[in-house]
mmCIF file of C-alpha atoms and ligand atoms in Angstrom:
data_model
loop_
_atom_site.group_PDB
_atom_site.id
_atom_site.type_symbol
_atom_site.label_atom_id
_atom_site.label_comp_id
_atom_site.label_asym_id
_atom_site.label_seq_id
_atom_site.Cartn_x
_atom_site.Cartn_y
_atom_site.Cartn_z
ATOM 1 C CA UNK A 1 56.805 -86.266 46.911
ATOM 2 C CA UNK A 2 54.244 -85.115 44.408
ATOM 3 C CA UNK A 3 54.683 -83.848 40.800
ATOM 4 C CA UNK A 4 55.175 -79.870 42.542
ATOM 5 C CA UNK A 5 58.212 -81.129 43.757
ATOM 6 C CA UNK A 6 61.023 -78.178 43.293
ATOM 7 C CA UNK A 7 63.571 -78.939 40.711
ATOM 8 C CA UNK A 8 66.998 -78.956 42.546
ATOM 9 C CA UNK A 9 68.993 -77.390 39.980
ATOM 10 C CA UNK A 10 67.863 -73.639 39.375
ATOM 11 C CA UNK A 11 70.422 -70.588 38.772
ATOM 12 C CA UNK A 12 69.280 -67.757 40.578
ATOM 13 C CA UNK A 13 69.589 -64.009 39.457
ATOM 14 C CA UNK A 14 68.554 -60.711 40.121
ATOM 15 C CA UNK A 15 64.681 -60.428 38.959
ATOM 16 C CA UNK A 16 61.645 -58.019 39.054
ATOM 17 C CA UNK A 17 58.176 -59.947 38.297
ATOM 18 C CA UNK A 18 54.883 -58.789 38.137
ATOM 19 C CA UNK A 19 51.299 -60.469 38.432
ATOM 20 C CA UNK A 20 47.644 -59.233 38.966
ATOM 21 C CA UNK A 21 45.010 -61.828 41.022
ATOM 22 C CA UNK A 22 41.121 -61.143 41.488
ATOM 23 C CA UNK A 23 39.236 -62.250 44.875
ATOM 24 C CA UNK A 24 36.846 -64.968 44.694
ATOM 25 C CA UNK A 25 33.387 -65.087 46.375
ATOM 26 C CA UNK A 26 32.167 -68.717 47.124
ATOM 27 C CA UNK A 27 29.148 -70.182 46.692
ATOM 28 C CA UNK A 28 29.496 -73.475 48.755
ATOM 29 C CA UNK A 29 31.341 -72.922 51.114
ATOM 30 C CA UNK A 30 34.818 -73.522 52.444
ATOM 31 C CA UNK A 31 34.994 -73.630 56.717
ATOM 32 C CA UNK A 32 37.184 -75.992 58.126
ATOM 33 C CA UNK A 33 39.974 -77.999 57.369
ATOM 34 C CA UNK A 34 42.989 -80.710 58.133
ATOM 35 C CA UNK A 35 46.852 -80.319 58.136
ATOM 36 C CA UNK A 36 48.219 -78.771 55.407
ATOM 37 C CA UNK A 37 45.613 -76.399 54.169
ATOM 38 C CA UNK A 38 43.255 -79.430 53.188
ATOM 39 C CA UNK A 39 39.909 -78.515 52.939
ATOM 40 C CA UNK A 40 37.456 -80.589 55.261
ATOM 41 C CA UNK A 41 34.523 -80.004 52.017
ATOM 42 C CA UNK A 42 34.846 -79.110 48.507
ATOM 43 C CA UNK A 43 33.537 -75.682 47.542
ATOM 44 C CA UNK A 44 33.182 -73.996 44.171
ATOM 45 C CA UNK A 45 33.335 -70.044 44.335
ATOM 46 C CA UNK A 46 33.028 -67.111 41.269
ATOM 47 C CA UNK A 47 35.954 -65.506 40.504
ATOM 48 C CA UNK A 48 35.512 -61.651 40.382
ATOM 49 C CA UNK A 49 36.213 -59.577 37.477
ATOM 50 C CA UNK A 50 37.626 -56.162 39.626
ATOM 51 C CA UNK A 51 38.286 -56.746 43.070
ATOM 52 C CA UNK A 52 42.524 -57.409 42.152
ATOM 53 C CA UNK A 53 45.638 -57.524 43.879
ATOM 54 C CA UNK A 54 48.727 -56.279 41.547
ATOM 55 C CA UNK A 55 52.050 -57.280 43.322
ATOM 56 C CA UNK A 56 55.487 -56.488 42.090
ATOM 57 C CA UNK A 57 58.290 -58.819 43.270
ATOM 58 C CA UNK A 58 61.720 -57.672 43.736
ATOM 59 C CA UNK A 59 64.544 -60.798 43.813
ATOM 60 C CA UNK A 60 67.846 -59.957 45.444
ATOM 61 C CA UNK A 61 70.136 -63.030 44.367
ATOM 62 C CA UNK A 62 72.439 -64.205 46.703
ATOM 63 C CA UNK A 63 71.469 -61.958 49.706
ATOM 64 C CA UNK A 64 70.119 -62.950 52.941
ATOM 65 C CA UNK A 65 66.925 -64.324 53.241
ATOM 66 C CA UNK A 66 64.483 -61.453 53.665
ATOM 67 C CA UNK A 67 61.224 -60.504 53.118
ATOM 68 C CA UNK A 68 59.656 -56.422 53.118
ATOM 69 C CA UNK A 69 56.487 -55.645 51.996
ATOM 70 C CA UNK A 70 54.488 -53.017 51.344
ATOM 71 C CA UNK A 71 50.800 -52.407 50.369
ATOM 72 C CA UNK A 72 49.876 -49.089 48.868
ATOM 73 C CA UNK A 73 53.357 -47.861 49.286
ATOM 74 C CA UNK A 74 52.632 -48.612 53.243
ATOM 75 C CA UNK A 75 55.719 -50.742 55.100
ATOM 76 C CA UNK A 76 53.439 -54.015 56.316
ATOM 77 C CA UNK A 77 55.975 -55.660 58.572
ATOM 78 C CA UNK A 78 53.213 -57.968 60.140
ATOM 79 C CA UNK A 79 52.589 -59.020 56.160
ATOM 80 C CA UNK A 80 56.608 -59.374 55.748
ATOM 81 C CA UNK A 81 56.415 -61.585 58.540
ATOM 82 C CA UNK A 82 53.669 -63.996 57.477
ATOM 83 C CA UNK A 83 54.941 -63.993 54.062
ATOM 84 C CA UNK A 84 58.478 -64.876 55.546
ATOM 85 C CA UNK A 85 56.725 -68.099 57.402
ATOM 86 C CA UNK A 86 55.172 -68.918 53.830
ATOM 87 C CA UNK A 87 58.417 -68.653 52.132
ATOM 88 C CA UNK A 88 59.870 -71.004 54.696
ATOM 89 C CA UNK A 89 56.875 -73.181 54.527
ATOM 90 C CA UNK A 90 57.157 -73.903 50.339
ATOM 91 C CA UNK A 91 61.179 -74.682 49.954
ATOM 92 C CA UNK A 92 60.539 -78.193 49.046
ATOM 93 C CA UNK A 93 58.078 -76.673 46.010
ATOM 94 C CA UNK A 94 60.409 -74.060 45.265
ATOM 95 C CA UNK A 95 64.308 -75.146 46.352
ATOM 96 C CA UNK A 96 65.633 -71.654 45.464
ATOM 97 C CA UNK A 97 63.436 -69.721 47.560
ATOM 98 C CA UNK A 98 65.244 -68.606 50.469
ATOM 99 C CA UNK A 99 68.458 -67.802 48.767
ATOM 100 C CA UNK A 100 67.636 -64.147 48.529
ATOM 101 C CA UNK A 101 66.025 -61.388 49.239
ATOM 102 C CA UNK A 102 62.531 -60.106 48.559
ATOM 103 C CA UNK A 103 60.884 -56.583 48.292
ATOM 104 C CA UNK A 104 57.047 -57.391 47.759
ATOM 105 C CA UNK A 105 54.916 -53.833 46.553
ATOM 106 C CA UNK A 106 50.764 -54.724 46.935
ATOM 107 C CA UNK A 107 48.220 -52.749 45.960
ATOM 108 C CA UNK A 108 44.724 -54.082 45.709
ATOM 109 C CA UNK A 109 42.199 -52.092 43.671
ATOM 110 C CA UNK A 110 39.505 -52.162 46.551
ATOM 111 C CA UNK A 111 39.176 -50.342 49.714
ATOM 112 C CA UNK A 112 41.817 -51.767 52.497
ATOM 113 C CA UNK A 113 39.039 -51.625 55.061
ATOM 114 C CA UNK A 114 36.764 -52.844 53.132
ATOM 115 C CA UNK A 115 36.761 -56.762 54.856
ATOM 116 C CA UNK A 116 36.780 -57.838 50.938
ATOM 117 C CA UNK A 117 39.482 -60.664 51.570
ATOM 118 C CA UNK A 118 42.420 -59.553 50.057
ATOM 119 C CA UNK A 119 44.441 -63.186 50.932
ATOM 120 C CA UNK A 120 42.780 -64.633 48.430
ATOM 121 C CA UNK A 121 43.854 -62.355 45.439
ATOM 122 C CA UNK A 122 47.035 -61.301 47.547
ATOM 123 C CA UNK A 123 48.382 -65.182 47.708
ATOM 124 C CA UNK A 124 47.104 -65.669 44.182
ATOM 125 C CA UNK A 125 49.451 -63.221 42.775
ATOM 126 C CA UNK A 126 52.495 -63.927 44.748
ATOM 127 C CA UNK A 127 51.851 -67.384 44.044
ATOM 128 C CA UNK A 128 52.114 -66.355 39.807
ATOM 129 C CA UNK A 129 55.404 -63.903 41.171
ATOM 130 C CA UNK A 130 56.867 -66.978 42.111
ATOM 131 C CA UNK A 131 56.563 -69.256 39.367
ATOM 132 C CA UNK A 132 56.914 -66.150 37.133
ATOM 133 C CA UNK A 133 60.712 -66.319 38.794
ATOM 134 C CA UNK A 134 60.343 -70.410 39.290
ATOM 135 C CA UNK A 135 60.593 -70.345 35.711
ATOM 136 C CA UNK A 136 63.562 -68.105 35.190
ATOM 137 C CA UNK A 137 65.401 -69.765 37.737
ATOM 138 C CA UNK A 138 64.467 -73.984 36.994
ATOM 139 C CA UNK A 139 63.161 -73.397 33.270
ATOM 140 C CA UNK A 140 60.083 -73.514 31.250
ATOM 141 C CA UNK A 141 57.263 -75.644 32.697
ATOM 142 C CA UNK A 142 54.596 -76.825 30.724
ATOM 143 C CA UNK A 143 51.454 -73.783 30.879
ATOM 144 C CA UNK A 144 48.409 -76.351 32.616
ATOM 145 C CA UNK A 145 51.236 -78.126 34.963
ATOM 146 C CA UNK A 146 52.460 -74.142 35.993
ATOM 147 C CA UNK A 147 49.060 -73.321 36.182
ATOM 148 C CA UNK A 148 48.343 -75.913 38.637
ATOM 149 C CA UNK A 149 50.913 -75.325 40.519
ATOM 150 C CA UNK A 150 50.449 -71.850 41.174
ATOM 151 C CA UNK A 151 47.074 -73.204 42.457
ATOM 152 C CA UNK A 152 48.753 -75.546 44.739
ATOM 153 C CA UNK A 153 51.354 -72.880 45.824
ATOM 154 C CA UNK A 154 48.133 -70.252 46.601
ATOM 155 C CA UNK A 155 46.349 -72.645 48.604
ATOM 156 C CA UNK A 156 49.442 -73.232 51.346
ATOM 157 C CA UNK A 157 49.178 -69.416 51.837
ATOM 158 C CA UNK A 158 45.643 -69.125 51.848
ATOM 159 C CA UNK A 159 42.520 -71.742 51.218
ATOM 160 C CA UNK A 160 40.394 -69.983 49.238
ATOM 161 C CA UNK A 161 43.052 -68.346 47.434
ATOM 162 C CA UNK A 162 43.587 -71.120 45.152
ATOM 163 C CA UNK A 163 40.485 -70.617 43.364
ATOM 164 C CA UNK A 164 41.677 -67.043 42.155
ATOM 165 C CA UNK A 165 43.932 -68.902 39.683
ATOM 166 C CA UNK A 166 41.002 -69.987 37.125
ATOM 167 C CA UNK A 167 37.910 -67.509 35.872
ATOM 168 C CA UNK A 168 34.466 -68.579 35.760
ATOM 169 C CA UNK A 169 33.297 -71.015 38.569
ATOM 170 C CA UNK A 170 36.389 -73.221 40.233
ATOM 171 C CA UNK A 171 36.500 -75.777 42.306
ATOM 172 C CA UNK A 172 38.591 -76.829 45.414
ATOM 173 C CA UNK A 173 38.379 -79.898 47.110
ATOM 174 C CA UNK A 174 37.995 -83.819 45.874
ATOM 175 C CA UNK A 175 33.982 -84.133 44.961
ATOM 176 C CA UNK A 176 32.856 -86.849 42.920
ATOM 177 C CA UNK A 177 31.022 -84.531 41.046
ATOM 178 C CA UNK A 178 33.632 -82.844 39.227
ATOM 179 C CA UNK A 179 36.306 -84.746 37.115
ATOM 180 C CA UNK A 180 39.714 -84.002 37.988
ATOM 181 C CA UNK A 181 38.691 -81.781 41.413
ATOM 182 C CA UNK A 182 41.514 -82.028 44.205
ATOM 183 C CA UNK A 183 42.102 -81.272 47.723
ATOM 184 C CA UNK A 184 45.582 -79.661 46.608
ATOM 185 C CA UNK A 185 44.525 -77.080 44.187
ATOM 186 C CA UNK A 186 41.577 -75.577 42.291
ATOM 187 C CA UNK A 187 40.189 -76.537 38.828
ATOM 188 C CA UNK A 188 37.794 -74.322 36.394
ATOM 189 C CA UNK A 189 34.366 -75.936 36.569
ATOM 190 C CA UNK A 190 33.435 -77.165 32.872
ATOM 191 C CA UNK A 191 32.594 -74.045 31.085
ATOM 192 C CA UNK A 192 29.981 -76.094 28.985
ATOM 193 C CA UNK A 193 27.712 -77.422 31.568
ATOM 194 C CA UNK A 194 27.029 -73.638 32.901
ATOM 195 C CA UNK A 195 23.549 -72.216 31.781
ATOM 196 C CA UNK A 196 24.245 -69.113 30.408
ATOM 197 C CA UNK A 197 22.242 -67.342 32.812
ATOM 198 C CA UNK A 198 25.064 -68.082 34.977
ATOM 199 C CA UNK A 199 27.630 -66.869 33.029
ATOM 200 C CA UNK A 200 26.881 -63.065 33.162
ATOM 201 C CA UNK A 201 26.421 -62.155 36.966
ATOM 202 C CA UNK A 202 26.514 -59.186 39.521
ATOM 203 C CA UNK A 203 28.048 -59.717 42.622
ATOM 204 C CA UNK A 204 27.823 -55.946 44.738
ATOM 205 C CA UNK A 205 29.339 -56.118 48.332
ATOM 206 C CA UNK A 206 27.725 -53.829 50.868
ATOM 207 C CA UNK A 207 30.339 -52.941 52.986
ATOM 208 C CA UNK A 208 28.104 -53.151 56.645
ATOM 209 C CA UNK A 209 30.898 -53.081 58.379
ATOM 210 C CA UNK A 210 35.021 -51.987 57.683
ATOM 211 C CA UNK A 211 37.957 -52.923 59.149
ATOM 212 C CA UNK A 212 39.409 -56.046 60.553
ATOM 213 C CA UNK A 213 37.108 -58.955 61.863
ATOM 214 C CA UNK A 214 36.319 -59.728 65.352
ATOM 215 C CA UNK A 215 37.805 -63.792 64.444
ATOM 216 C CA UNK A 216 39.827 -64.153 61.977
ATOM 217 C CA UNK A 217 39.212 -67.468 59.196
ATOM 218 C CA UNK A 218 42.222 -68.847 60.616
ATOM 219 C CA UNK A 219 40.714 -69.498 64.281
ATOM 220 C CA UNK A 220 37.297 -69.995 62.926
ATOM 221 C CA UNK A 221 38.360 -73.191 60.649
ATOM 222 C CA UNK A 222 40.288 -74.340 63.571
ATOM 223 C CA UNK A 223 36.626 -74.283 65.956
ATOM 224 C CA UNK A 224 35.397 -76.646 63.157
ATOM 225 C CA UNK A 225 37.683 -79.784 64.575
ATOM 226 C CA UNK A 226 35.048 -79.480 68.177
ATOM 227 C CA UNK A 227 31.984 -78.055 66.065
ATOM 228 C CA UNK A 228 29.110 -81.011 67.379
ATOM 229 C CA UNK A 229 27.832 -79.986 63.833
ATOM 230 C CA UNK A 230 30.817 -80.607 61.786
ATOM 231 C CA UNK A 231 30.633 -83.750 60.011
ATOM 232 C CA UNK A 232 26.947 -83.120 58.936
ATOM 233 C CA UNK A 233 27.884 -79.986 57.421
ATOM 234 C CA UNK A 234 30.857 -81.476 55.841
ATOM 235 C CA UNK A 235 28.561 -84.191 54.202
ATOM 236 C CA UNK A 236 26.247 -81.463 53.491
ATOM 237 C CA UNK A 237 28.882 -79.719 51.330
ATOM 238 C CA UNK A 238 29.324 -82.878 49.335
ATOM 239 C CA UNK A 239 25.301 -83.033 48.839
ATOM 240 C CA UNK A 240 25.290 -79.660 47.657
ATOM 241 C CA UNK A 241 27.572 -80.341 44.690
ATOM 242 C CA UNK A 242 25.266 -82.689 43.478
ATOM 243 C CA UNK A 243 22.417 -80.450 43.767
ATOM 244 C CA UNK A 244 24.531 -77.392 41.943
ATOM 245 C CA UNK A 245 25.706 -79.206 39.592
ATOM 246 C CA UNK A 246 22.308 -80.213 38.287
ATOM 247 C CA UNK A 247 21.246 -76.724 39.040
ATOM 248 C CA UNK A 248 24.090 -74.716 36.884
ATOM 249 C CA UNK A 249 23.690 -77.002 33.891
ATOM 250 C CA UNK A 250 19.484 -76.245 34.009
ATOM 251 C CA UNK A 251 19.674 -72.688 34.946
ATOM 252 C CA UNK A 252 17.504 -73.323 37.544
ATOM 253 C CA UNK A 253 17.772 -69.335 39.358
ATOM 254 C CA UNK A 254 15.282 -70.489 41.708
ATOM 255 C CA UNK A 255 16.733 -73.466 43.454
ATOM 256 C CA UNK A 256 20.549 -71.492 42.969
ATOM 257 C CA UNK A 257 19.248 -68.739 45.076
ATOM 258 C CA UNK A 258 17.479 -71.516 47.711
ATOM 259 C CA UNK A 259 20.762 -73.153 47.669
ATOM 260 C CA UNK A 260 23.549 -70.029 48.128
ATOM 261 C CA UNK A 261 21.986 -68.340 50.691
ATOM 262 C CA UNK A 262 21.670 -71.736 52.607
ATOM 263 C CA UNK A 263 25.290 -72.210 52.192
ATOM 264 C CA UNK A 264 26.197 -68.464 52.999
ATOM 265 C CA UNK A 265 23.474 -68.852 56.496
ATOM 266 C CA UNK A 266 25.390 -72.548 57.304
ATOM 267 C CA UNK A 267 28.616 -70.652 57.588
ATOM 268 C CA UNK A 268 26.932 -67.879 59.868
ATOM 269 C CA UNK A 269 25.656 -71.053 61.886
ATOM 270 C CA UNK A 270 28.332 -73.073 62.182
ATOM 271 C CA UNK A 271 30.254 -69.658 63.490
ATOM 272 C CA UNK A 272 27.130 -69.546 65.938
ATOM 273 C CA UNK A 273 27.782 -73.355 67.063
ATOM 274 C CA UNK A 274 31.452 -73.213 67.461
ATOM 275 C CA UNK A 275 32.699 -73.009 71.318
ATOM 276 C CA UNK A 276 33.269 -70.419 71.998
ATOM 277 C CA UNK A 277 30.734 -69.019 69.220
ATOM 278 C CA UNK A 278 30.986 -66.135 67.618
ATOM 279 C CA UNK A 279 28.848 -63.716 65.425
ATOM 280 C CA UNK A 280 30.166 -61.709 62.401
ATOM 281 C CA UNK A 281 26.936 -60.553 61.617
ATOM 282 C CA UNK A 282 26.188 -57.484 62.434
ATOM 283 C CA UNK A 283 22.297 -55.651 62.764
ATOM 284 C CA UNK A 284 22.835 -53.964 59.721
ATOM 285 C CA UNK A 285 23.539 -57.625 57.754
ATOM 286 C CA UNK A 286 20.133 -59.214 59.275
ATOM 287 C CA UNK A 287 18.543 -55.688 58.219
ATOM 288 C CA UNK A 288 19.696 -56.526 54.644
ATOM 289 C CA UNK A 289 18.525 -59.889 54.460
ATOM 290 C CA UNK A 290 15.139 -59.129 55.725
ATOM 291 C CA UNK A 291 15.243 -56.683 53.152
ATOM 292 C CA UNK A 292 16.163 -58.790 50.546
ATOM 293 C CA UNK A 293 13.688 -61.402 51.200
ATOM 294 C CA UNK A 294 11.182 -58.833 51.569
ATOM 295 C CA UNK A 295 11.744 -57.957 47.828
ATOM 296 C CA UNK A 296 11.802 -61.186 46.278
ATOM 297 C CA UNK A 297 8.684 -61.873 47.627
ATOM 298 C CA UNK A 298 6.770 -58.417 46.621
ATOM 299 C CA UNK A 299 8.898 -58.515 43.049
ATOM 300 C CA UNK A 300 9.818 -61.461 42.120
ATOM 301 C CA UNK A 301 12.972 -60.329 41.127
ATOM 302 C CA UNK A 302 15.966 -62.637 41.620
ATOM 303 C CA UNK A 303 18.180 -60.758 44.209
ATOM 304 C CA UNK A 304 19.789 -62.628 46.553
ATOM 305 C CA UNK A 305 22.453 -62.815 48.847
ATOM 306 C CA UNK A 306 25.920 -64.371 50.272
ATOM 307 C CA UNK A 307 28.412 -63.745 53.148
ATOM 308 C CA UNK A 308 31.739 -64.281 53.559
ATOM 309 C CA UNK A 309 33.559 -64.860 57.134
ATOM 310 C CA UNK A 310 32.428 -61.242 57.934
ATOM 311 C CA UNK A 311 29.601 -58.898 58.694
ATOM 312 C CA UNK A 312 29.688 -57.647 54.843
ATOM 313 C CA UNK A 313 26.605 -58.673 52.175
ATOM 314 C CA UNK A 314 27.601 -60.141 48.465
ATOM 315 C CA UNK A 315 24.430 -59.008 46.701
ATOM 316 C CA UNK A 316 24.106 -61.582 43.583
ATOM 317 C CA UNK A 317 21.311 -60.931 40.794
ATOM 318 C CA UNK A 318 22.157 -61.896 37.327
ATOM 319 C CA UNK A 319 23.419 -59.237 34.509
ATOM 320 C CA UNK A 320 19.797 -59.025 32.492
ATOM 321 C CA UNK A 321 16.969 -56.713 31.799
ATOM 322 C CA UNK A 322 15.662 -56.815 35.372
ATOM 323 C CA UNK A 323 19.255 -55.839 36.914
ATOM 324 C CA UNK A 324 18.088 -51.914 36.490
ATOM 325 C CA UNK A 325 14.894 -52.284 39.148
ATOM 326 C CA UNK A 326 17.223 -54.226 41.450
ATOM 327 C CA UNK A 327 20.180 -51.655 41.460
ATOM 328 C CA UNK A 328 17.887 -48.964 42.441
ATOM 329 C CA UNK A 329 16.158 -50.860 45.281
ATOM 330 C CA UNK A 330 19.728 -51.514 46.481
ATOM 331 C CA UNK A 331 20.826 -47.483 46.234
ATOM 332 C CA UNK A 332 17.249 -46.922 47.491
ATOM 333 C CA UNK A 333 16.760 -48.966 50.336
ATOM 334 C CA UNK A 334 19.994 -51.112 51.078
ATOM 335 C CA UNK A 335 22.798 -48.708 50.998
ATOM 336 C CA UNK A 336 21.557 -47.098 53.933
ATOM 337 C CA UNK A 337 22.772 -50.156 55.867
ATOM 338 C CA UNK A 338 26.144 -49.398 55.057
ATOM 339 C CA UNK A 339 29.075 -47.927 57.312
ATOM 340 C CA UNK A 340 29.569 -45.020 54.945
ATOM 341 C CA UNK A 341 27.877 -45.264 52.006
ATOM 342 C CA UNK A 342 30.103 -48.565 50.612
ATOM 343 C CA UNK A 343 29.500 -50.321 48.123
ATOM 344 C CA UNK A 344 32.377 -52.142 45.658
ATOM 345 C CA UNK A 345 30.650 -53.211 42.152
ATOM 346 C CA UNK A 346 31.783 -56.604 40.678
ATOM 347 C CA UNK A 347 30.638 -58.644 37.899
ATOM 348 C CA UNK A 348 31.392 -62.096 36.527
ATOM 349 C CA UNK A 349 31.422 -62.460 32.861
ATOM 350 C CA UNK A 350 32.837 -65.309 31.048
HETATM 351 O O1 PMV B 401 40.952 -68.999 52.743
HETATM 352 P P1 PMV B 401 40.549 -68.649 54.124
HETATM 353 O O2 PMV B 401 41.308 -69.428 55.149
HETATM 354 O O3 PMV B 401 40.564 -67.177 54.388
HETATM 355 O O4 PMV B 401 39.007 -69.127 54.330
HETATM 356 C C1 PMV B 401 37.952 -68.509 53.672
HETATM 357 C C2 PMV B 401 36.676 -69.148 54.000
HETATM 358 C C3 PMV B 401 35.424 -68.482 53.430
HETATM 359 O O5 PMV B 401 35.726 -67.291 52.748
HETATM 360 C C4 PMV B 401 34.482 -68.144 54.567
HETATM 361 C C5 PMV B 401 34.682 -69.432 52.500
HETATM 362 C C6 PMV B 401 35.333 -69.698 51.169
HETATM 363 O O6 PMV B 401 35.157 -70.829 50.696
HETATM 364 O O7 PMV B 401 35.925 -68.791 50.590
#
């Protein structure tokens, strides 16, 4: 029993709801966990300002338990079915939730192909669609306690997705670092001990590769329980807090870039260590990292990079005088590393 616990007395009815979720990009990362979607490190991730999933939530009181979805007006029934499982998974949360039926319409407003993970903003809305009807159903919640438990609801669908709740930088997982942080849902890092310099940031994703990933996150947190390596990257995530933390209140660029790209190439490694390992990499992502380093070093311009589980490069480089030299070396010389010319433009302002 926690204080998410479902309220056993709700009155359904028939309901449409509506919410909009942005993906998240992490910056320490997130790779392995235990039972019950807790995370085996605490990790602290950007929440982007375009990449969105808008979901509209049909509620059929009373009817069968069912679940249809459909992204860009497509019929997903492999989505229906995982969303189904979910459903099943969160009654004690939500007590009224398989007492109907559910028509679930997703669009996100980047490229399907693009490997930008769409689980994080895609559970992060449905997780507002359902306390959006939680509410109608059980009654008004207080706003920080619904909040958090959207957060909480997110993360049993998917990880990272419970950071797509908060803007700004938010953090998942119990650190010692950050007051209030939890293994059960995200918080907002203190907005007041961010340098400025941090607060107005590009993030462009070079889209090296499209379509769906050789091993999905699922399996790949799951090689973490035999990784020989685990533990010390695990206590490695910890020590990285520390060092960020000091690092984001300093503005300290320098040691940030030192520290992200470590954390995006311990990912790639730990992928690399796993048996059996795997690569997500792909030639063009080691192209664009040579690149990039090549740059700094000639320029001294601060572009750097991140990956997520996938071949794909998160080009970072904050949002200030120099970010006009750095765009044009990407169109110049980076974009040519890129399945077809794909690139998706974020930014993180806040
Ligand atoms: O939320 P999942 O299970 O898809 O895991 C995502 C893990 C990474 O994106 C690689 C890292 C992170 O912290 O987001």
């Amino acid at each position: 029993m926690n204080e998410f616990q479902g309220n056993p007395n709700f009155n359904i009815s028939n309901q449409t709801v509506s919410a909009s979720c942005p993906s998240n990009i992490a910056l320490i990362k997130y790779w392995g966990k235990y039972e019950n979607q807790i995370p085996a490190n605490p990790s602290i991730s950007y929440t982007l300002n375009h990449c969105k999933t808008n979901t509209f939530m049909e509620f059929f009181a009373d009817e069968e338990f069912s679940v249809q979805t459909y992204l860009a007006g497509n019929e997903e029934k492999k989505f229906a079915e995982k969303i189904e499982k979910y459903f099943k998974n969160i009654e004690d949360f939500l007590p009224w939730i398989l007492k109907g039926k559910y028509i679930i319409r997703t669009e996100n407003t980047f490229p399907h192909s693009s490997g930008i993970a769409s689980s994080a903003s895609g559970f992060g809305a449905i997780a507002k669609c359902l306390m959006d009807l939680d509410e109608q159903f059980s009654g008004k919640i207080a706003d920080d306690l619904k909040a958090k438990k959207e957060s909480f609801l997110a993360r049993l669908g998917s990880g990272s997705a419970c950071r797509s709740l908060y803007n700004g930088l938010v953090v998942w997982g119990k650190t010692d670092e950050v007051e209030g942080s939890s293994d059960l849902y995200a918080v907002q890092y203190p907005n007041e001990e961010i340098h400025p310099i941090f607060k107005n940031f590009n993030d462009w994703v070079l889209l090296i590769h499209e379509g769906e990933k050789s091993v999905s996150s699922t399996v790949g947190h799951g090689l973490m329980k035999t990784n020989p390596y685990a533990e010390r990257r695990f206590q490695e995530a910890h020590e990285n807090f520390t060092i960020l933390k000091e690092i984001l209140k300093t503005g300290d660029l320098q040691n940030f870039i030192k520290l992200v790209e470590h954390e995006a190439l311990t990912l790639h490694a730990m992928m690399m260590m796993s048996e059996p390992a795997f690569i997500l990499m792909k030639t063009g992502t080691l192209e664009v990292i040579n690149k990039i380093w090549n740059f700094r070093k000639e320029t001294g311009l601060a572009l750097f990079f991140t990956l997520d589980a996938g071949a794909n490069v998160h080009l970072l480089f904050p949002g200030d005088s120099d970010s006009d030299k750095i765009k044009e070396f990407i169109v110049k010389e980076l974009l040519q590393h890129t399945q077809n010319n794909g690139v998706v433009k974020d930014e993180m302002n806040f």
